[in-house]
Amino acid sequence: MITVLVTGANGFVGTHALKSLMKTRNIRLIAACRNRLKITPEFEGEVRQGDLRDDDYLATLLDDVDVVCNAMAWTSLWGNIKNSHDLYYEPTIRLINKTVEKKIDRFINISTTSAAAPDTSSDPMSEGIPRSYWPHLCNVIKIENYMRQMQANHTAMINMRLGIFAGEHYALGIIPILLPRLKTHLVPWVAGGKTGLPVIDGRDIGEAMKCACVAGELTGYQSFNIVGCEVPTVREVIKYIHDEFNYPQPHFSVPFFLAYPFAWLMEKMDPIVPWEPLVTRSIIHLLEEVNANNQRAEQMLGYKPSYHWRDAVRLQLGEMQQKQLRPMKMAKPIV
């Protein structure tokens, strides 16, 4: 019997991780979040409610825990330098330090397949490439690097570079950000939409997190790309959304070397317009080729995805039509 604590247990990754771990034998499961009322109703186990920025809460949060599955991830696709540091980077570093201090067996972190894109993202053990235009990605990479520094300790540091989120309980991601922009008919294909978009169903993310919790001997720093059964192209995803949900498709295409300066111009216009930029360099970056596959995760974690990207997109758009009344902002709410 091992005890697994899932932080961010009411978020997208946390919810799917809980659901997968609940089906797994010989696990005592603890959910950690700021609002227990938002945890999936199927979960009936122990809840440790609080804020990771609270010293008193953090002091006892990890008591009697063997594995920390850190699904807490405030995120932003645009600006928010201070918020990313205060609400994401600093709490995560403090959690890592407390995990090591308490000699917990394993710390599991969530990252992105785009951390080292496009140069070396096919290798999940490669170092991330900071991008000055995306402060939050820089913090994601700084956390990966800090985990590398801490790998000599008792605690195994496991980094999960996840693909593009899709599916039920959806969260901030490229799909809900792009869709209202497609309606403007101003967003082009980038490189003809021929690059891969590693869409992954939340249920497969939950399975991957479970595998990382229960896999055999893992030591030091280990990082894995986690994607779905098949990686479609951007064009395939947008065409499916067009065919099934009647969203417009782009009417023209630009290469990456023009897309980035165009996005830069949109960012520069932000102070003088009342809406968020039509497109940002972070969005263009997410459209870069990552060439990610599950080979290492399958070999070392036993991870095998089960859900097709079309199912994930269909479920997400169905949920969006019910719940999302206005375009999603490019940062999570500040609470």
CSV table of C-alpha atoms in Angstrom, one decimal:
chain,number,residue,atom,x,y,z
A,1,MET,CA,0.0,0.0,0.0
A,2,ILE,CA,1.4,3.4,-1.0
A,3,THR,CA,0.0,6.8,-0.1
A,4,VAL,CA,-0.4,9.2,-3.1
A,5,LEU,CA,-1.2,12.9,-2.6
A,6,VAL,CA,-2.6,14.7,-5.6
A,7,THR,CA,-2.3,18.5,-5.5
A,8,GLY,CA,-4.5,20.6,-7.7
A,9,ALA,CA,-7.0,17.8,-7.3
A,10,ASN,CA,-9.9,19.8,-8.6
A,11,GLY,CA,-8.2,21.0,-11.8
A,12,PHE,CA,-8.1,19.3,-15.3
A,13,VAL,CA,-5.0,17.1,-14.7
A,14,GLY,CA,-5.8,16.6,-11.0
A,15,THR,CA,-9.4,15.4,-11.7
A,16,HIS,CA,-8.3,12.9,-14.3
A,17,ALA,CA,-5.4,11.7,-12.1
A,18,LEU,CA,-7.8,11.2,-9.2
A,19,LYS,CA,-10.2,9.2,-11.4
A,20,SER,CA,-7.5,6.9,-12.6
A,21,LEU,CA,-5.9,6.4,-9.3
A,22,MET,CA,-9.3,5.7,-7.7
A,23,LYS,CA,-9.4,2.5,-9.8
A,24,THR,CA,-6.0,1.3,-8.8
A,25,ARG,CA,-5.5,-1.2,-6.0
A,26,ASN,CA,-3.2,-0.8,-3.0
A,27,ILE,CA,-3.2,3.0,-3.1
A,28,ARG,CA,-4.3,5.3,-0.3
A,29,LEU,CA,-5.3,8.4,-2.1
A,30,ILE,CA,-5.3,12.0,-0.7
A,31,ALA,CA,-6.7,15.0,-2.6
A,32,ALA,CA,-5.2,18.4,-1.9
A,33,CYS,CA,-6.7,21.6,-3.2
A,34,ARG,CA,-8.0,25.0,-2.1
A,35,ASN,CA,-11.7,24.2,-2.5
A,36,ARG,CA,-12.9,20.7,-1.6
A,37,LEU,CA,-16.4,21.4,-3.1
A,38,LYS,CA,-14.9,21.4,-6.6
A,39,ILE,CA,-13.4,17.9,-6.3
A,40,THR,CA,-15.0,15.3,-8.5
A,41,PRO,CA,-18.0,13.9,-6.6
A,42,GLU,CA,-16.9,10.3,-7.1
A,43,PHE,CA,-13.9,10.9,-4.8
A,44,GLU,CA,-14.7,10.0,-1.2
A,45,GLY,CA,-11.2,9.8,0.3
A,46,GLU,CA,-9.3,12.2,2.5
A,47,VAL,CA,-9.0,15.9,1.4
A,48,ARG,CA,-6.4,18.2,2.7
A,49,GLN,CA,-7.7,21.7,1.9
A,50,GLY,CA,-5.5,24.7,1.8
A,51,ASP,CA,-3.1,27.0,-0.1
A,52,LEU,CA,0.4,25.9,-1.0
A,53,ARG,CA,1.5,29.5,-0.3
A,54,ASP,CA,0.5,29.0,3.4
A,55,ASP,CA,3.5,27.9,5.5
A,56,ASP,CA,1.3,26.2,8.1
A,57,TYR,CA,-0.6,24.2,5.5
A,58,LEU,CA,2.6,23.1,3.7
A,59,ALA,CA,4.2,22.1,7.0
A,60,THR,CA,1.8,19.1,7.4
A,61,LEU,CA,0.5,18.6,3.9
A,62,LEU,CA,2.9,15.8,3.1
A,63,ASP,CA,2.7,13.9,6.4
A,64,ASP,CA,2.6,10.1,5.8
A,65,VAL,CA,2.8,10.5,2.0
A,66,ASP,CA,4.9,8.3,-0.3
A,67,VAL,CA,4.3,9.9,-3.7
A,68,VAL,CA,3.4,13.6,-4.5
A,69,CYS,CA,1.5,13.9,-7.8
A,70,ASN,CA,1.7,17.6,-8.4
A,71,ALA,CA,-1.1,18.5,-10.7
A,72,MET,CA,-1.3,22.1,-9.4
A,73,ALA,CA,-0.6,24.4,-12.4
A,74,TRP,CA,-1.7,28.0,-12.6
A,75,THR,CA,-0.9,28.9,-16.2
A,76,SER,CA,-0.8,31.8,-18.7
A,77,LEU,CA,-0.3,32.1,-22.4
A,78,TRP,CA,0.3,35.8,-22.3
A,79,GLY,CA,2.2,38.2,-20.0
A,80,ASN,CA,1.5,37.7,-16.2
A,81,ILE,CA,5.2,37.6,-15.3
A,82,LYS,CA,4.6,38.3,-11.6
A,83,ASN,CA,1.5,36.1,-11.3
A,84,SER,CA,3.3,33.2,-12.9
A,85,HIS,CA,6.1,33.5,-10.4
A,86,ASP,CA,3.9,34.0,-7.4
A,87,LEU,CA,1.1,31.6,-8.1
A,88,TYR,CA,3.0,28.8,-9.9
A,89,TYR,CA,6.8,28.9,-9.8
A,90,GLU,CA,7.3,29.8,-6.1
A,91,PRO,CA,4.6,27.4,-4.7
A,92,THR,CA,6.0,24.6,-6.8
A,93,ILE,CA,9.6,25.1,-5.7
A,94,ARG,CA,8.4,25.2,-2.1
A,95,LEU,CA,6.5,22.0,-2.6
A,96,ILE,CA,9.6,20.3,-4.1
A,97,ASN,CA,11.8,21.4,-1.2
A,98,LYS,CA,9.3,20.1,1.3
A,99,THR,CA,9.0,16.8,-0.5
A,100,VAL,CA,12.8,16.4,-0.4
A,101,GLU,CA,13.0,17.5,3.2
A,102,LYS,CA,10.5,14.8,4.2
A,103,LYS,CA,12.3,12.2,2.2
A,104,ILE,CA,9.3,11.3,0.1
A,105,ASP,CA,9.9,8.6,-2.5
A,106,ARG,CA,8.7,10.3,-5.6
A,107,PHE,CA,7.7,13.8,-6.9
A,108,ILE,CA,5.7,13.9,-10.2
A,109,ASN,CA,5.6,17.2,-12.0
A,110,ILE,CA,3.6,18.3,-15.1
A,111,SER,CA,5.2,20.1,-18.0
A,112,THR,CA,4.7,20.5,-21.7
A,113,THR,CA,5.9,18.7,-24.9
A,114,SER,CA,6.7,22.2,-26.2
A,115,ALA,CA,9.3,22.9,-23.5
A,116,ALA,CA,12.2,22.1,-25.9
A,117,ALA,CA,10.3,22.7,-29.2
A,118,PRO,CA,11.1,22.6,-32.0
A,119,ASP,CA,14.8,21.8,-31.7
A,120,THR,CA,15.0,18.9,-29.2
A,121,SER,CA,11.5,18.2,-28.0
A,122,SER,CA,11.5,14.7,-29.4
A,123,ASP,CA,13.8,13.8,-26.5
A,124,PRO,CA,11.9,14.2,-23.2
A,125,MET,CA,15.2,14.2,-21.3
A,126,SER,CA,16.4,17.3,-23.2
A,127,GLU,CA,16.7,20.6,-21.4
A,128,GLY,CA,13.9,23.1,-22.1
A,129,ILE,CA,14.5,26.1,-24.3
A,130,PRO,CA,13.4,29.4,-22.5
A,131,ARG,CA,11.5,31.8,-24.7
A,132,SER,CA,11.6,35.4,-23.5
A,133,TYR,CA,8.2,36.1,-25.1
A,134,TRP,CA,6.5,33.5,-22.9
A,135,PRO,CA,7.3,34.1,-19.2
A,136,HIS,CA,5.3,31.2,-18.0
A,137,LEU,CA,7.1,28.7,-20.2
A,138,CYS,CA,10.3,30.0,-18.8
A,139,ASN,CA,9.1,29.2,-15.3
A,140,VAL,CA,8.0,25.7,-16.4
A,141,ILE,CA,11.6,25.1,-17.7
A,142,LYS,CA,13.1,26.6,-14.5
A,143,ILE,CA,11.1,24.0,-12.5
A,144,GLU,CA,12.4,21.2,-14.7
A,145,ASN,CA,15.9,22.4,-14.2
A,146,TYR,CA,15.4,22.7,-10.4
A,147,MET,CA,14.2,19.1,-10.4
A,148,ARG,CA,17.4,18.1,-12.1
A,149,GLN,CA,19.4,19.8,-9.4
A,150,MET,CA,17.5,17.9,-6.7
A,151,GLN,CA,17.9,14.5,-8.3
A,152,ALA,CA,20.8,13.4,-6.0
A,153,ASN,CA,18.5,13.3,-3.0
A,154,HIS,CA,16.3,10.4,-1.8
A,155,THR,CA,13.3,11.7,-3.9
A,156,ALA,CA,13.0,10.6,-7.5
A,157,MET,CA,12.0,13.5,-9.7
A,158,ILE,CA,9.6,12.6,-12.4
A,159,ASN,CA,8.7,15.1,-15.1
A,160,MET,CA,5.7,14.6,-17.4
A,161,ARG,CA,5.8,16.6,-20.6
A,162,LEU,CA,2.1,16.5,-21.6
A,163,GLY,CA,0.6,17.1,-25.0
A,164,ILE,CA,-2.2,19.5,-25.8
A,165,PHE,CA,-5.0,19.2,-23.3
A,166,ALA,CA,-8.4,18.1,-24.5
A,167,GLY,CA,-11.4,16.3,-23.2
A,168,GLU,CA,-13.9,16.7,-20.3
A,169,HIS,CA,-13.1,19.0,-17.4
A,170,TYR,CA,-11.1,21.1,-19.9
A,171,ALA,CA,-8.8,23.8,-18.9
A,172,LEU,CA,-6.8,26.6,-20.5
A,173,GLY,CA,-5.2,25.4,-23.7
A,174,ILE,CA,-4.6,26.0,-27.3
A,175,ILE,CA,-8.0,24.7,-28.5
A,176,PRO,CA,-10.4,26.9,-26.5
A,177,ILE,CA,-8.1,29.9,-27.2
A,178,LEU,CA,-8.0,29.3,-31.0
A,179,LEU,CA,-11.7,28.7,-31.6
A,180,PRO,CA,-13.1,32.2,-31.0
A,181,ARG,CA,-10.2,33.6,-33.0
A,182,LEU,CA,-11.1,31.4,-35.9
A,183,LYS,CA,-14.5,33.1,-36.0
A,184,THR,CA,-12.8,36.4,-36.9
A,185,HIS,CA,-11.6,34.9,-40.2
A,186,LEU,CA,-8.2,36.6,-39.6
A,187,VAL,CA,-6.2,33.7,-38.2
A,188,PRO,CA,-4.1,32.0,-40.8
A,189,TRP,CA,-2.7,28.5,-41.1
A,190,VAL,CA,0.9,28.5,-40.0
A,191,ALA,CA,3.1,26.5,-42.3
A,192,GLY,CA,0.0,25.2,-43.9
A,193,GLY,CA,-1.2,23.5,-40.7
A,194,LYS,CA,1.2,20.7,-41.5
A,195,THR,CA,2.9,20.5,-38.1
A,196,GLY,CA,1.7,17.9,-35.5
A,197,LEU,CA,-0.6,18.9,-32.7
A,198,PRO,CA,-0.2,16.4,-29.9
A,199,VAL,CA,-3.7,16.4,-28.6
A,200,ILE,CA,-4.2,14.2,-25.6
A,201,ASP,CA,-7.4,13.2,-23.9
A,202,GLY,CA,-7.6,14.0,-20.2
A,203,ARG,CA,-8.3,10.4,-19.4
A,204,ASP,CA,-5.0,9.4,-21.0
A,205,ILE,CA,-3.3,12.1,-18.9
A,206,GLY,CA,-4.9,10.5,-15.8
A,207,GLU,CA,-3.6,7.1,-16.9
A,208,ALA,CA,-0.1,8.5,-17.4
A,209,MET,CA,-0.1,10.1,-14.0
A,210,LYS,CA,-1.2,6.9,-12.4
A,211,CYS,CA,1.5,5.0,-14.2
A,212,ALA,CA,4.1,7.5,-12.9
A,213,CYS,CA,2.8,6.9,-9.4
A,214,VAL,CA,3.0,3.1,-9.4
A,215,ALA,CA,5.8,2.3,-11.9
A,216,GLY,CA,8.7,0.2,-10.6
A,217,GLU,CA,12.1,1.5,-9.7
A,218,LEU,CA,12.6,5.1,-10.8
A,219,THR,CA,15.6,7.1,-9.5
A,220,GLY,CA,17.1,10.5,-10.1
A,221,TYR,CA,15.5,12.7,-12.7
A,222,GLN,CA,13.3,11.1,-15.3
A,223,SER,CA,11.3,12.9,-17.9
A,224,PHE,CA,8.7,11.6,-20.4
A,225,ASN,CA,6.7,12.8,-23.4
A,226,ILE,CA,3.1,11.9,-22.9
A,227,VAL,CA,0.8,12.1,-26.0
A,228,GLY,CA,-2.3,10.3,-27.3
A,229,CYS,CA,-2.7,7.2,-29.5
A,230,GLU,CA,-2.1,9.3,-32.7
A,231,VAL,CA,-0.7,12.8,-33.2
A,232,PRO,CA,-2.8,14.6,-35.9
A,233,THR,CA,-1.7,17.7,-37.8
A,234,VAL,CA,-3.0,21.1,-36.9
A,235,ARG,CA,-4.9,21.0,-40.2
A,236,GLU,CA,-6.6,17.7,-39.3
A,237,VAL,CA,-7.8,19.0,-36.0
A,238,ILE,CA,-9.1,22.3,-37.4
A,239,LYS,CA,-10.8,20.5,-40.3
A,240,TYR,CA,-12.5,18.1,-37.9
A,241,ILE,CA,-13.8,21.0,-35.8
A,242,HIS,CA,-15.0,22.7,-39.0
A,243,ASP,CA,-16.8,19.6,-40.2
A,244,GLU,CA,-18.3,18.6,-36.9
A,245,PHE,CA,-19.0,22.0,-35.2
A,246,ASN,CA,-19.0,24.4,-38.2
A,247,TYR,CA,-16.1,26.6,-37.0
A,248,PRO,CA,-14.4,28.5,-39.9
A,249,GLN,CA,-11.1,27.3,-41.3
A,250,PRO,CA,-8.2,29.7,-42.0
A,251,HIS,CA,-8.3,31.2,-45.5
A,252,PHE,CA,-4.6,31.6,-46.1
A,253,SER,CA,-1.2,30.4,-44.8
A,254,VAL,CA,2.0,32.1,-43.5
A,255,PRO,CA,5.3,30.5,-42.7
A,256,PHE,CA,6.6,30.5,-39.1
A,257,PHE,CA,9.2,33.2,-39.9
A,258,LEU,CA,6.3,35.6,-40.7
A,259,ALA,CA,3.9,34.3,-38.0
A,260,TYR,CA,6.2,35.3,-35.1
A,261,PRO,CA,6.6,39.0,-36.1
A,262,PHE,CA,2.9,39.2,-36.9
A,263,ALA,CA,2.2,37.9,-33.4
A,264,TRP,CA,4.7,40.3,-31.9
A,265,LEU,CA,2.8,43.2,-33.6
A,266,MET,CA,-0.4,42.0,-32.1
A,267,GLU,CA,1.2,41.9,-28.7
A,268,LYS,CA,2.5,45.5,-29.1
A,269,MET,CA,-1.0,46.6,-29.9
A,270,ASP,CA,-2.4,45.2,-26.7
A,271,PRO,CA,-2.1,48.4,-24.6
A,272,ILE,CA,-4.3,50.3,-27.0
A,273,VAL,CA,-7.0,47.8,-27.8
A,274,PRO,CA,-9.7,46.6,-25.3
A,275,TRP,CA,-9.3,42.9,-26.0
A,276,GLU,CA,-6.5,40.4,-25.8
A,277,PRO,CA,-4.1,40.0,-28.8
A,278,LEU,CA,-5.6,38.1,-31.7
A,279,VAL,CA,-2.5,35.9,-31.6
A,280,THR,CA,0.6,35.8,-29.5
A,281,ARG,CA,4.1,34.3,-30.0
A,282,SER,CA,3.3,31.7,-27.4
A,283,ILE,CA,0.4,30.4,-29.5
A,284,ILE,CA,2.7,30.2,-32.5
A,285,HIS,CA,5.2,28.3,-30.4
A,286,LEU,CA,2.6,25.7,-29.5
A,287,LEU,CA,2.1,25.1,-33.2
A,288,GLU,CA,5.8,24.2,-33.7
A,289,GLU,CA,6.6,20.6,-34.5
A,290,VAL,CA,7.5,18.6,-31.3
A,291,ASN,CA,7.9,15.1,-32.8
A,292,ALA,CA,6.9,13.6,-29.5
A,293,ASN,CA,6.0,10.0,-28.9
A,294,ASN,CA,5.3,7.7,-26.0
A,295,GLN,CA,8.2,5.2,-26.5
A,296,ARG,CA,10.1,6.1,-23.3
A,297,ALA,CA,6.9,6.3,-21.2
A,298,GLU,CA,5.7,3.0,-22.5
A,299,GLN,CA,9.1,1.3,-21.7
A,300,MET,CA,9.6,2.8,-18.3
A,301,LEU,CA,6.1,3.6,-17.0
A,302,GLY,CA,4.0,1.1,-18.9
A,303,TYR,CA,1.9,3.9,-20.3
A,304,LYS,CA,-0.4,3.1,-23.2
A,305,PRO,CA,-3.0,5.7,-24.4
A,306,SER,CA,-6.5,4.5,-25.1
A,307,TYR,CA,-8.5,7.5,-26.5
A,308,HIS,CA,-8.5,9.0,-29.9
A,309,TRP,CA,-7.9,12.7,-30.3
A,310,ARG,CA,-11.2,13.1,-32.1
A,311,ASP,CA,-13.1,11.7,-29.1
A,312,ALA,CA,-11.2,14.2,-26.9
A,313,VAL,CA,-12.0,17.2,-29.1
A,314,ARG,CA,-15.6,16.2,-29.4
A,315,LEU,CA,-16.1,15.8,-25.7
A,316,GLN,CA,-14.4,19.1,-25.0
A,317,LEU,CA,-16.4,21.1,-27.6
A,318,GLY,CA,-19.6,19.6,-26.3
A,319,GLU,CA,-18.7,20.7,-22.8
A,320,MET,CA,-17.6,24.2,-24.1
A,321,GLN,CA,-21.0,24.7,-25.7
A,322,GLN,CA,-22.7,24.1,-22.4
A,323,LYS,CA,-20.3,25.9,-20.0
A,324,GLN,CA,-18.3,28.6,-21.9
A,325,LEU,CA,-20.4,31.7,-22.5
A,326,ARG,CA,-17.5,34.0,-23.6
A,327,PRO,CA,-14.0,33.5,-25.0
A,328,MET,CA,-11.5,32.0,-22.6
A,329,LYS,CA,-8.8,34.4,-21.3
A,330,MET,CA,-5.2,33.6,-21.9
A,331,ALA,CA,-4.5,33.2,-18.1
A,332,LYS,CA,-6.2,31.3,-15.4
A,333,PRO,CA,-8.3,33.6,-13.0
A,334,ILE,CA,-6.3,35.1,-10.2
A,335,VAL,CA,-7.7,33.9,-6.9
